[in-house]
Coordinates of C-alpha atoms in Angstrom, one line a residue:
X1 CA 20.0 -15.4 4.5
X2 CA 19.2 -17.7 1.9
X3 CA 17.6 -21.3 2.3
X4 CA 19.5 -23.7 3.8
X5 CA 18.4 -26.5 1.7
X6 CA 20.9 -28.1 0.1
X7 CA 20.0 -28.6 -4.0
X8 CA 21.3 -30.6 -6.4
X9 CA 19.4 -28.7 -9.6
X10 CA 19.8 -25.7 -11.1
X11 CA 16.4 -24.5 -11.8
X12 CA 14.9 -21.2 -13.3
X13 CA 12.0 -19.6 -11.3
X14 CA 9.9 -16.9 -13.1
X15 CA 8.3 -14.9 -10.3
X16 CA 5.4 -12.6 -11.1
X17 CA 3.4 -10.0 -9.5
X18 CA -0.6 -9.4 -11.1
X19 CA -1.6 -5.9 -11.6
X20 CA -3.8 -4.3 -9.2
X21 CA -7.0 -3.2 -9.9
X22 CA -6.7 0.6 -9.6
X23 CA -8.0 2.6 -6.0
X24 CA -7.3 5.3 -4.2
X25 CA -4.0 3.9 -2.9
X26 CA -2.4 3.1 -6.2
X27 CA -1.7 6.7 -7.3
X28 CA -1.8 5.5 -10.9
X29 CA -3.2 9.0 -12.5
X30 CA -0.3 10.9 -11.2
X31 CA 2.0 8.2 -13.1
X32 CA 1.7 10.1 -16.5
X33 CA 2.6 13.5 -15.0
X34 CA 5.9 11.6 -13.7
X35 CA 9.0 10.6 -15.1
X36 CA 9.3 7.0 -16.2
X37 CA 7.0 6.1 -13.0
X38 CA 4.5 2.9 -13.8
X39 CA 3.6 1.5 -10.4
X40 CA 2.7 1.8 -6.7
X41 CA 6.0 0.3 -4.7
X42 CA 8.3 -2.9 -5.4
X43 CA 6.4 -6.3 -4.4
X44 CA 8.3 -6.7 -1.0
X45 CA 6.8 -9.8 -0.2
X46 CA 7.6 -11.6 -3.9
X47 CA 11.5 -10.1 -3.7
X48 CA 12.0 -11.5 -0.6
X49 CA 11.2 -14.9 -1.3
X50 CA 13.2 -14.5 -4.7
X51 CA 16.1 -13.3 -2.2
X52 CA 15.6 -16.4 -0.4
X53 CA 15.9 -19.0 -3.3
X54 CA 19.3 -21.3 -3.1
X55 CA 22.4 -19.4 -4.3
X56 CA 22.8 -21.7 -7.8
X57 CA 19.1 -21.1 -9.0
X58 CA 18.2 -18.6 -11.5
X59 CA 15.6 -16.7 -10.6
X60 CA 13.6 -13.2 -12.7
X61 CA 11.2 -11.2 -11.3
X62 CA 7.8 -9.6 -13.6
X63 CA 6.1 -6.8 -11.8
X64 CA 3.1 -6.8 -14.1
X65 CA 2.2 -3.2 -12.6
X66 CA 4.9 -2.5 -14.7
X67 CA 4.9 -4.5 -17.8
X68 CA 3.3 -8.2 -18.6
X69 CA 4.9 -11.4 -18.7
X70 CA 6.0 -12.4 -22.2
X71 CA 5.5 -15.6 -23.4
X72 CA 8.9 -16.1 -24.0
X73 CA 9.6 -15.8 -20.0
X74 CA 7.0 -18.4 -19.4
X75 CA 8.7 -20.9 -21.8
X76 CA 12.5 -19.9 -19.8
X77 CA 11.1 -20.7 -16.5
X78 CA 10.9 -23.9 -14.5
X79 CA 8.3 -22.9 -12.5
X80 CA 6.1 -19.4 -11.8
X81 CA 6.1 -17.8 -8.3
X82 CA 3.0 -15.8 -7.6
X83 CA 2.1 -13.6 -4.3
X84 CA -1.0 -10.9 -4.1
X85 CA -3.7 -9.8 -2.3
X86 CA -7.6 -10.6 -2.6
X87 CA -7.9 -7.6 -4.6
X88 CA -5.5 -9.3 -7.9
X89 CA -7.6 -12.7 -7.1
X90 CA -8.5 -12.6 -11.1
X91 CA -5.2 -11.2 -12.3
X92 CA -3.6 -14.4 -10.2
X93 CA -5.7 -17.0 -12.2
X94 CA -4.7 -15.9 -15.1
X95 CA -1.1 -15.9 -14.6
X96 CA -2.1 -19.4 -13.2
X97 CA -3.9 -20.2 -16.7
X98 CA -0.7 -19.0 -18.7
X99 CA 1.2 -21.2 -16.7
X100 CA -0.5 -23.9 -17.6
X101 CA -0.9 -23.4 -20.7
X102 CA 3.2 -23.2 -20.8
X103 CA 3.0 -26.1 -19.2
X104 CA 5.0 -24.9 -16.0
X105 CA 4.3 -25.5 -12.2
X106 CA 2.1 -22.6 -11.0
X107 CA 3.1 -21.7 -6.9
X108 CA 1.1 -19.0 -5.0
X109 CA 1.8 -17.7 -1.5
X110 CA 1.1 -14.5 0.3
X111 CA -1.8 -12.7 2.2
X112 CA -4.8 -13.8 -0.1
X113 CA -3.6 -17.4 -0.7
X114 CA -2.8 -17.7 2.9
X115 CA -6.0 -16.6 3.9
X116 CA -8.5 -18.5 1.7
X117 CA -6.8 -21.4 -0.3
X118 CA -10.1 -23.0 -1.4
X119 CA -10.7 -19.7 -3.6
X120 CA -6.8 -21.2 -5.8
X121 CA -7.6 -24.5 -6.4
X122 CA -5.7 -23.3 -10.4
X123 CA -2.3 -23.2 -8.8
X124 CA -0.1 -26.3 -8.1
X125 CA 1.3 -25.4 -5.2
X126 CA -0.5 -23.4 -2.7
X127 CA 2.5 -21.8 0.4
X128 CA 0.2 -21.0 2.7
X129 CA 2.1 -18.6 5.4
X130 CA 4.9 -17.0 6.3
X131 CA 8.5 -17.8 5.0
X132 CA 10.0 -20.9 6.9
X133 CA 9.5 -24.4 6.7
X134 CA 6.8 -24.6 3.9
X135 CA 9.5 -22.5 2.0
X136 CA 12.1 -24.7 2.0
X137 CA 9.8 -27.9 1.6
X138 CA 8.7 -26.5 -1.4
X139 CA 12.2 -25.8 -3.0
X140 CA 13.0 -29.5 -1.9
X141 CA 9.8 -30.6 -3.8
X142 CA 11.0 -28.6 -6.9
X143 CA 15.1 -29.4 -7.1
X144 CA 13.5 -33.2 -6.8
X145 CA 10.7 -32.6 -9.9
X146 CA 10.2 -28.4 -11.4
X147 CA 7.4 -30.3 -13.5
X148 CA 3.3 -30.0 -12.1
X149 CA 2.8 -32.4 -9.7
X150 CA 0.0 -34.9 -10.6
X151 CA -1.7 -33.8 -7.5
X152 CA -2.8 -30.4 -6.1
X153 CA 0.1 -29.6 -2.5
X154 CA -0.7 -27.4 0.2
X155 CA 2.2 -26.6 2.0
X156 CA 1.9 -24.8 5.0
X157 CA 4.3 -22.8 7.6
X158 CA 4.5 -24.2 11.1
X159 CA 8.1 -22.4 11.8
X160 CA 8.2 -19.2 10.5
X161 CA 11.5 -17.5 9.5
X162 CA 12.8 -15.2 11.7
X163 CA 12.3 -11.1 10.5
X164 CA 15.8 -10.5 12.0
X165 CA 16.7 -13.4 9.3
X166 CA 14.9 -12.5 6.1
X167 CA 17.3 -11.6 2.9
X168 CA 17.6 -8.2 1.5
X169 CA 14.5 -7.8 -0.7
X170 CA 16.2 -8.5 -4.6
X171 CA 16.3 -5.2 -5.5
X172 CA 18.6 -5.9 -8.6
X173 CA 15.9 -7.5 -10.0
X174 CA 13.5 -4.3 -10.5
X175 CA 14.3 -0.5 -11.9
X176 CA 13.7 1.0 -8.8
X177 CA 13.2 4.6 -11.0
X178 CA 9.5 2.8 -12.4
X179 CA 7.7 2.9 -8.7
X180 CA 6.1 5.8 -7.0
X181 CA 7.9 5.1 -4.0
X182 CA 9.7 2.7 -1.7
X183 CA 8.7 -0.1 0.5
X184 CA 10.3 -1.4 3.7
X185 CA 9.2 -3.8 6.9
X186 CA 10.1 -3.4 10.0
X187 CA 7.9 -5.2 11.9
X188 CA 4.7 -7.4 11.4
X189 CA 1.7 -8.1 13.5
X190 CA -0.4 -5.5 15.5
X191 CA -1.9 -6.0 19.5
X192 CA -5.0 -5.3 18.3
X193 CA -8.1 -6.9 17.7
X194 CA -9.8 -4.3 14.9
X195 CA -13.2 -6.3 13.5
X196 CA -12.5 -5.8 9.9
X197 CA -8.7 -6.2 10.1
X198 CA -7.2 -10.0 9.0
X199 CA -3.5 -9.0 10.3
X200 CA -3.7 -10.6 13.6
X201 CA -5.1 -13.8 12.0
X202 CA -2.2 -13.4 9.6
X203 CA 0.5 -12.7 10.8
X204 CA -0.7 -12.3 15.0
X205 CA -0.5 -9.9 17.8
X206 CA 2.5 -10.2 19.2
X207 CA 5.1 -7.8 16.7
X208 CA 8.3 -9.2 15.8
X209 CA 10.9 -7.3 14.3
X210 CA 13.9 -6.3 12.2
X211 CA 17.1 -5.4 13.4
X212 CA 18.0 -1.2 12.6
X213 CA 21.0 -2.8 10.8
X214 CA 18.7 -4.4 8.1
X215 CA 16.9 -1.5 7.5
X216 CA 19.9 0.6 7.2
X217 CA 21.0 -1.8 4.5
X218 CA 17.8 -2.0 3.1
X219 CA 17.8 1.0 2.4
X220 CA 21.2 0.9 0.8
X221 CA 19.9 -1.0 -1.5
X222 CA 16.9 0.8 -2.3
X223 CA 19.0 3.7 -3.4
X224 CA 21.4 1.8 -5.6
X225 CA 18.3 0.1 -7.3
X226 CA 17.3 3.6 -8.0
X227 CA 14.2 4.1 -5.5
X228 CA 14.4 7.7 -4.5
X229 CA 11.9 10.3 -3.2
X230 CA 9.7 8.3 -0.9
X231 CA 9.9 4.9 1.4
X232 CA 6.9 4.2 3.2
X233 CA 7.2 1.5 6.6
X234 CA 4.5 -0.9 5.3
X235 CA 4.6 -2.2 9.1
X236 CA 0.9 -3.1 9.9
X237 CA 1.2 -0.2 12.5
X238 CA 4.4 1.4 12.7
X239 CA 4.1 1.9 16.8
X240 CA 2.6 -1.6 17.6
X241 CA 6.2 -1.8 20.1
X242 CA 6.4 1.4 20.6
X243 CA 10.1 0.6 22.6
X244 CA 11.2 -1.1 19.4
X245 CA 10.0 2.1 17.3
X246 CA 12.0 4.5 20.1
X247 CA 15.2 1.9 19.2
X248 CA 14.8 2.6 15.4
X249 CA 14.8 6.2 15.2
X250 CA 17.1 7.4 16.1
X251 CA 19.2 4.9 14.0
X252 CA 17.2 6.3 10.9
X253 CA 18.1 9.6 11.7
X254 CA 21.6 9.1 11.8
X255 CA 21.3 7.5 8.4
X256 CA 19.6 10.7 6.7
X257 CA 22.4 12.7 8.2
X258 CA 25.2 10.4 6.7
X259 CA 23.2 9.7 3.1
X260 CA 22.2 13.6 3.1
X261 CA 18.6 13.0 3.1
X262 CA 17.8 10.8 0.6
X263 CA 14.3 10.0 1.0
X264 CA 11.1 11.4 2.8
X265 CA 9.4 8.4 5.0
X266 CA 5.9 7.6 5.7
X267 CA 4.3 4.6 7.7
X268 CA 0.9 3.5 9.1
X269 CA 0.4 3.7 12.5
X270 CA -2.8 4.0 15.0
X271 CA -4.0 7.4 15.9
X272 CA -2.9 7.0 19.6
X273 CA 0.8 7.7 18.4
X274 CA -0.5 11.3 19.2
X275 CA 0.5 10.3 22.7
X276 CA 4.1 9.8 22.0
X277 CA 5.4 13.1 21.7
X278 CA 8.8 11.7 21.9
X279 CA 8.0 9.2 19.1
X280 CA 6.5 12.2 16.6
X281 CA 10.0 14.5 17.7
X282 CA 12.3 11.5 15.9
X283 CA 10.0 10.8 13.3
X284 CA 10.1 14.6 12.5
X285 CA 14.2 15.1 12.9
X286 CA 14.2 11.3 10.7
X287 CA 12.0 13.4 7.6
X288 CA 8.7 11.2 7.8
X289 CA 6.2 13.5 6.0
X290 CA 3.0 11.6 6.6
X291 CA 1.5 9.0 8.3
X292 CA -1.5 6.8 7.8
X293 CA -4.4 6.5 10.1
X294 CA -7.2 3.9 10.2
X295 CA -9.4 6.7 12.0
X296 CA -12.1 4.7 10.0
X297 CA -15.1 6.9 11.3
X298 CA -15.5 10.0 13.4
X299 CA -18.6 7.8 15.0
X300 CA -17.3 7.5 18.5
X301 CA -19.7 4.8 18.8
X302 CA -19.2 3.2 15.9
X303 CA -15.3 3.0 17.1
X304 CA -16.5 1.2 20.3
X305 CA -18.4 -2.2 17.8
X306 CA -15.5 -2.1 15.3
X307 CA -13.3 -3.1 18.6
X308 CA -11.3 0.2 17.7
X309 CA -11.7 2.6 21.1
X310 CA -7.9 2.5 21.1
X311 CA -9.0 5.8 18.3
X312 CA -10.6 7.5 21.1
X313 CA -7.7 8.0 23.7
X314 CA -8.1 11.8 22.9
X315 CA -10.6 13.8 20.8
X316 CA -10.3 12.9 16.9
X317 CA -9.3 16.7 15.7
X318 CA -7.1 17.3 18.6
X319 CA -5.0 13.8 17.6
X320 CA -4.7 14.7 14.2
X321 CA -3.5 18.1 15.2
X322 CA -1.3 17.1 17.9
X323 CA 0.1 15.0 14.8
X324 CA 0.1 17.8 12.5
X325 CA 1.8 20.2 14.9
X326 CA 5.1 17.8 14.5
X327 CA 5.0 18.0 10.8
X328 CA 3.3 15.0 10.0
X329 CA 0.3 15.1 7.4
X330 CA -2.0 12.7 8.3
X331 CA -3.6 10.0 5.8
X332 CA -7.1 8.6 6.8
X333 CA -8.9 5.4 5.9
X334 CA -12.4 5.6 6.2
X335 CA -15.2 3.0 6.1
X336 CA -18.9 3.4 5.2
X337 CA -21.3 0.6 5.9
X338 CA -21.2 -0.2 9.4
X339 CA -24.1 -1.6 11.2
X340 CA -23.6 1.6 13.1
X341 CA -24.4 3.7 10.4
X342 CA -27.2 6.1 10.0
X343 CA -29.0 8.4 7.5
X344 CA -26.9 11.2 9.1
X345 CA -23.3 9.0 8.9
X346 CA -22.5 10.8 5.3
X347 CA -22.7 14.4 6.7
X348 CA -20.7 13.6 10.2
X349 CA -18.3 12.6 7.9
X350 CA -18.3 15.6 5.9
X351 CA -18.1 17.7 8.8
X352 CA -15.2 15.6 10.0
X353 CA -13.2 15.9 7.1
X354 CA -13.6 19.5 6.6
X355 CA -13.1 20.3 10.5
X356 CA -10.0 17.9 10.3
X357 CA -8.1 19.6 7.2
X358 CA -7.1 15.8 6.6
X359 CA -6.3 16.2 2.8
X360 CA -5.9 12.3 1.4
X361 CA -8.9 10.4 2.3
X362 CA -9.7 6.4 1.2
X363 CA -13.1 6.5 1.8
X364 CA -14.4 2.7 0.9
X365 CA -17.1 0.6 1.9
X366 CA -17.3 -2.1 4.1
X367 CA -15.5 -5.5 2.4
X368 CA -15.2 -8.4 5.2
X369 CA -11.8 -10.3 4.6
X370 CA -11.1 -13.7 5.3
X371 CA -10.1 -14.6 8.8
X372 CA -11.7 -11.3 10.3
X373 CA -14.1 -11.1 13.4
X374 CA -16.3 -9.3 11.0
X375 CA -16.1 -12.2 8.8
X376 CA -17.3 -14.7 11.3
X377 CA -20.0 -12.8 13.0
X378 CA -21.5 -11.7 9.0
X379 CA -21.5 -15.7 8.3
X380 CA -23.2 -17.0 11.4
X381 CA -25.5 -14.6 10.4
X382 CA -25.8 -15.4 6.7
X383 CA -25.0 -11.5 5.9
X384 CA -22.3 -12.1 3.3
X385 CA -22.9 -12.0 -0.3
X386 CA -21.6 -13.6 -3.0
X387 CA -23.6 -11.5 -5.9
X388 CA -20.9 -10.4 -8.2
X389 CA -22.5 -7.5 -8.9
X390 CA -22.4 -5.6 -5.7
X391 CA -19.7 -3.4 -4.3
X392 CA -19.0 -4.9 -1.3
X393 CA -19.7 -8.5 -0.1
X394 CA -21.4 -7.0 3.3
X395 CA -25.1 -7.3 3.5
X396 CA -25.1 -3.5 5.4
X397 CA -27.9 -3.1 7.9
X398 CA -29.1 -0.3 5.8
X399 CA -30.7 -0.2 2.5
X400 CA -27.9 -0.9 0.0
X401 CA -28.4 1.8 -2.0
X402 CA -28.5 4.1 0.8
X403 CA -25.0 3.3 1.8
X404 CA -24.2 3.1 -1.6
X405 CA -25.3 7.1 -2.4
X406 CA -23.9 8.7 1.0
X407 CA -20.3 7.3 0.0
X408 CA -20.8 8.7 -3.4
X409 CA -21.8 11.9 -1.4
X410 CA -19.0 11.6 0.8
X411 CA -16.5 11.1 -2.2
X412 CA -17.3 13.8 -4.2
X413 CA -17.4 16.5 -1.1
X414 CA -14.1 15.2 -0.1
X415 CA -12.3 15.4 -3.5
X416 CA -14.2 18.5 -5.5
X417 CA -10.6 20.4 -6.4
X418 CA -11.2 22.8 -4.3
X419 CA -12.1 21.3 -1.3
X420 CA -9.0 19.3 -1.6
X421 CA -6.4 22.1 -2.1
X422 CA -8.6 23.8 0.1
X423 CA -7.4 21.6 2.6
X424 CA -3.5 21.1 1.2
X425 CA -2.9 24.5 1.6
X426 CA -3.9 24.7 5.1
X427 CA -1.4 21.8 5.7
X428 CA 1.0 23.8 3.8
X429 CA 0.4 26.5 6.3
X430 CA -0.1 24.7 9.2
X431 CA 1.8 21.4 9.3
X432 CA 4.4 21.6 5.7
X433 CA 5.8 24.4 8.3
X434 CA 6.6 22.0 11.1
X435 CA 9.1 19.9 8.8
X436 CA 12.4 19.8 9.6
X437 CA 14.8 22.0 7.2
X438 CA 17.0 20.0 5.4
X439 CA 20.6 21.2 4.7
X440 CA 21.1 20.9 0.4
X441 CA 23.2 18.3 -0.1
X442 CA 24.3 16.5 -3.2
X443 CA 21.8 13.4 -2.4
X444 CA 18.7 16.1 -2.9
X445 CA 20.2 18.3 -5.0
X446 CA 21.5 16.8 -7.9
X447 CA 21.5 16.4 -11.9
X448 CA 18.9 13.4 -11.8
X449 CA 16.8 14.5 -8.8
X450 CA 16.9 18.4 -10.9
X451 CA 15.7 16.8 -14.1
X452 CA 13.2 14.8 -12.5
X453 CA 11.7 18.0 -10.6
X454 CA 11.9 19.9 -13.8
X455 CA 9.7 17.0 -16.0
X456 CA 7.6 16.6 -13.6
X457 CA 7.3 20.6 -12.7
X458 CA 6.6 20.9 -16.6
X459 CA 4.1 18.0 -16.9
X460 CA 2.1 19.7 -14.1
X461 CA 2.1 23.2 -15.5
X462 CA 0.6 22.2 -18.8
X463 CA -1.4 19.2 -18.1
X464 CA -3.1 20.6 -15.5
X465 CA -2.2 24.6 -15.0
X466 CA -3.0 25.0 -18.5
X467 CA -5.6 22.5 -20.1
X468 CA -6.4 20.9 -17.0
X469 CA -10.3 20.9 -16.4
X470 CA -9.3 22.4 -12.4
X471 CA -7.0 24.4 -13.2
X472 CA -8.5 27.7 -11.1
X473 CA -8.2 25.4 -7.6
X474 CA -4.8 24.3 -9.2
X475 CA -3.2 27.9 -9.2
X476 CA -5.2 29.0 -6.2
X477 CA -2.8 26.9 -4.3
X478 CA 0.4 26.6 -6.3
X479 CA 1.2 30.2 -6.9
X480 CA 1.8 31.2 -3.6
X481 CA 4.0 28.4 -2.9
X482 CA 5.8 28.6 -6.2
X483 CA 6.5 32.4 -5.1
X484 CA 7.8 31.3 -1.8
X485 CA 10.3 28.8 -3.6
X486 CA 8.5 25.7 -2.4
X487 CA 8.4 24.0 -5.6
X488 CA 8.7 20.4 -3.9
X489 CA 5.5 20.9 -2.1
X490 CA 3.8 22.0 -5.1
X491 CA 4.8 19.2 -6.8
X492 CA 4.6 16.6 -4.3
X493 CA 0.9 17.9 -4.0
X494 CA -0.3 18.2 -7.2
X495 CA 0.6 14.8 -8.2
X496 CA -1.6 13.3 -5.4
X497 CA -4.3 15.6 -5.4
X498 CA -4.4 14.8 -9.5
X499 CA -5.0 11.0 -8.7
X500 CA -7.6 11.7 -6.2
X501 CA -9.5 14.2 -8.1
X502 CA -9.5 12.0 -11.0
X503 CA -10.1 8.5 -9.5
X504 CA -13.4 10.0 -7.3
X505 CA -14.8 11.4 -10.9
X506 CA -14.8 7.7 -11.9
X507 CA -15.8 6.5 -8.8
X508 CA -19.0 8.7 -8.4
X509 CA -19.9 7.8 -12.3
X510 CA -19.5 4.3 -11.3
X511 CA -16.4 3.0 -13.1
X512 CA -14.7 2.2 -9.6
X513 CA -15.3 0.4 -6.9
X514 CA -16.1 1.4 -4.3
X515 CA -14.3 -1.1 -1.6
X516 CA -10.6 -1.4 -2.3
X517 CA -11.3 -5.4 -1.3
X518 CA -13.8 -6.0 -3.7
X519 CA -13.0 -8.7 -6.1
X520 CA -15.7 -7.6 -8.5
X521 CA -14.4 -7.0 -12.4
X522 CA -13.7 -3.4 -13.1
X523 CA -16.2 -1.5 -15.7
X524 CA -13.4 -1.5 -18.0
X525 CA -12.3 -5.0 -17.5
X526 CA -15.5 -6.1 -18.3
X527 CA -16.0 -4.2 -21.7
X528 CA -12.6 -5.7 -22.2
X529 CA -13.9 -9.3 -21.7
X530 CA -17.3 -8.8 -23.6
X531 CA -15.0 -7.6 -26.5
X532 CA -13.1 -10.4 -26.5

């Protein structure tokens, strides 16, 4: 639905998105052996909201993961829309900065904004919350004056749109072909009470949801925007009502069947889905290929502190294979630098990860968020840091360069090219096989989707079968599966392994952080900066 406010203006709305600073779950080194692809997934949150703006306004959307802002844009609009996450904290200042400089009112909402306003005091308008009543008191602000008001507004949600009422995402205002895959929400919140995690603060415990029918449209509209492949549930855990999950499959698999399986899905759920057989049956027969797991640490103990026991329902390796066994390749997040730690912590890891074949690992330190138990209990006890120059804003029990060495150990173990095809191909023996067949139907098999596969087949072959620097580990696993006429699985494979191989090397030699969170400037970014 749109806003109900009633305008009298027309009025132009430039919203853009900042550029992340690259990690593990950005995929940006496969984006060169693709075709056309330049970033991550569509900014949900940001094409919602441009969804939501009155019918007569005119609105664009810059994904700056994509391309940047011109100049020219700046001067068309009335006013700049901005939404991110603490990690584009510097890339959202200077979009705020240009906007001033234009001489345009500069408005920021979403997760970062919401959770620490005092860090955007740049912006004119802070929306702090959910769509709903801020929303629309802020388009009433800006039909009555689009210029900066003299005074900085806060403008926060008390009654939050319904998710059975949010707007299709504007999709006709991206190339859907330019993202590594799709996005769609089903439901937000999560039950749980995870230390480190903000989304209960956020966005609370209790789940609410979207109706199958907008999901089915939304991914209608995915399609025609030209999003294909991949659509991962961005839900902050996929299961979190596992009744309203049971109510949604099987309308998803009814979709596949109708569209001739489009798209492969993927979502992030807790590890006790393992005990929902039923569950892992119609996410199979719906084609979800992967799911991502918070297992966070294989320290039962540490699981216990982190208020995360609900990991420990059943043995770690038996959930993961219980997963597997339905087709499912698991995705893990992992965090070093818990109080729980220990001079042992980096080789229980190790042993986990190799006993666990989990392939795709984002191994970070410790960042507390904003709004987090962990947040609150670090403060009280003066154990946050605000020195730039560190990796993570946690002052860790340990030694810092302690922690700092057993993640670098732990990163290079994990993604040395041949301990991580080592571990694809035993999930292309031992889970790939699980899949459900799909039928060939012209959605899969067609002239597009074939000259995709074949640039992308050809990128791989040469970049990295021939001049790549791993190319032995490459082959090891690829030939096989290219024999047995399972190019997709080479493909899909290589691409991610290529990322992860290459984003640890820079990792380990220090031009990465190493805490997705962390808001400190890039080694790049700050050669870039000295040289200006």
């Amino acid at each position: 639905m749109k806003s109900r406010v009633r305008v009298n203006q027309q009025r132009r709305i430039l919203c853009v998105f900042p550029r992340y600073a690259p990690s593990f779950g950005t995929f940006q080194h496969a984006y060169p052996l693709m075709d056309g692809v330049h970033a991550f997934m569509p900014p949900q949150g940001i094409l919602v909201v441009a969804a939501y703006l009155p019918e007569g306004w005119e609105v664009r959307l810059v994904d700056e993961n994509v391309r940047p802002a011109t100049a020219e844009e700046f001067a068309w609009a009335d006013a700049v829309f901005v939404s991110g996450m603490h990690v584009q904290q510097a890339e959202m200042a200077r979009i705020a900065a240009r906007a001033r400089t234009a001489g345009k009112a500069s408005v920021l909402g979403g997760p970062s904004v919401s959770a620490s306003p005092e860090e955007y005091p740049q912006f004119d308008y802070l929306h702090l919350g959910e769509i709903g009543d801020a929303t629309d008191a802020l388009i009433r602000a800006l039909d009555d004056d689009p210029r900066p008001p003299p005074l900085h507004q806060r403008l926060t949600t008390t009654e939050r749109l319904p998710l059975a009422d949010f707007p299709l995402p504007a999709y006709q205002l991206i190339e859907g072909r330019r993202y590594f895959l799709g996005s769609v929400q089903f439901s937000s919140g999560c039950p749980y009470r995870c230390e480190f995690c903000d989304i209960p603060a956020l966005y609370g415990r209790q789940p609410r949801l979207k109706e199958p029918p907008q999901i089915l449209a939304e991914l209608d509209a995915m399609l025609a925007a030209g999003i294909s492949g991949s659509v991962y549930f961005v839900d902050d855990n996929f299961i979190a009502n596992k009744k309203a999950a049971r109510n949604l499959l099987p309308h998803l698999i009814e979709w596949q069947k109708r569209r001739g399986y489009p798209v492969r899905f993927s979502c992030e759920a807790t590890l006790n889905i393992a005990l929902c057989p039923d569950i892992l049956e119609m996410m199979r027969e719906a084609s979800f290929y992967a799911v991502f797991c918070g297992i966070e640490t294989p320290e039962l103990g540490a699981l216990d502190a982190m208020r995360k026991s609900h990991n420990r329902v059943m043995p770690l390796l038996d959930a993961v294979a219980t997963i597997n066994g339905f087709g499912l390749e698991v995705v893990s997040g992992i965090i070093l630098g818990l109080d729980t730690d220990t001079p042992a912590t980096a080789d229980t890891l190790i042993d986990f990860i190799d006993r666990s074949h989990i392939p795709v690992l984002t191994i970070n330190l410790l960042q507390a968020l904003p709004k987090t138990p962990l947040w609150d209990r670090l403060a009280a006890s003066g154990r946050l840091s605000r020195d730039g120059g560190r990796e993570s804003n946690v002052v860790f029990v340990r030694p810092y360069d302690e922690v700092l060495e057993s993640w670098r150990i732990a990163i290079r173990h994990a993604y040395a090219p041949e301990a991580i095809y080592r571990r694809f191909a035993w999930n292309a023996r031992a889970t790939y096989a699980n899949r459900l067949r799909l039928p060939v139907t012209r959605a899969r098999l067609n002239p597009l989707n074939l000259r995709r596969a074949v640039v992308i087949l050809g990128k791989i072959l040469f970049r990295i079968g021939l001049l790549g620097d791993y190319r032995r580990a490459f082959w090891r696993f690829a030939l096989p599966l290219l024999r047995a006429g399972r190019v997709d699985e080479v493909i899909a494979v290589a691409l991610v392994a290529h990322h992860m191989i290459r984003f640890a090397s820079e990792c380990t030699d220090g031009r990465q952080n190493a805490a997705f969170y962390a808001d400190r400037a890039r080694t790049a970014d700050r050669e870039r900066a000295t040289a200006a």
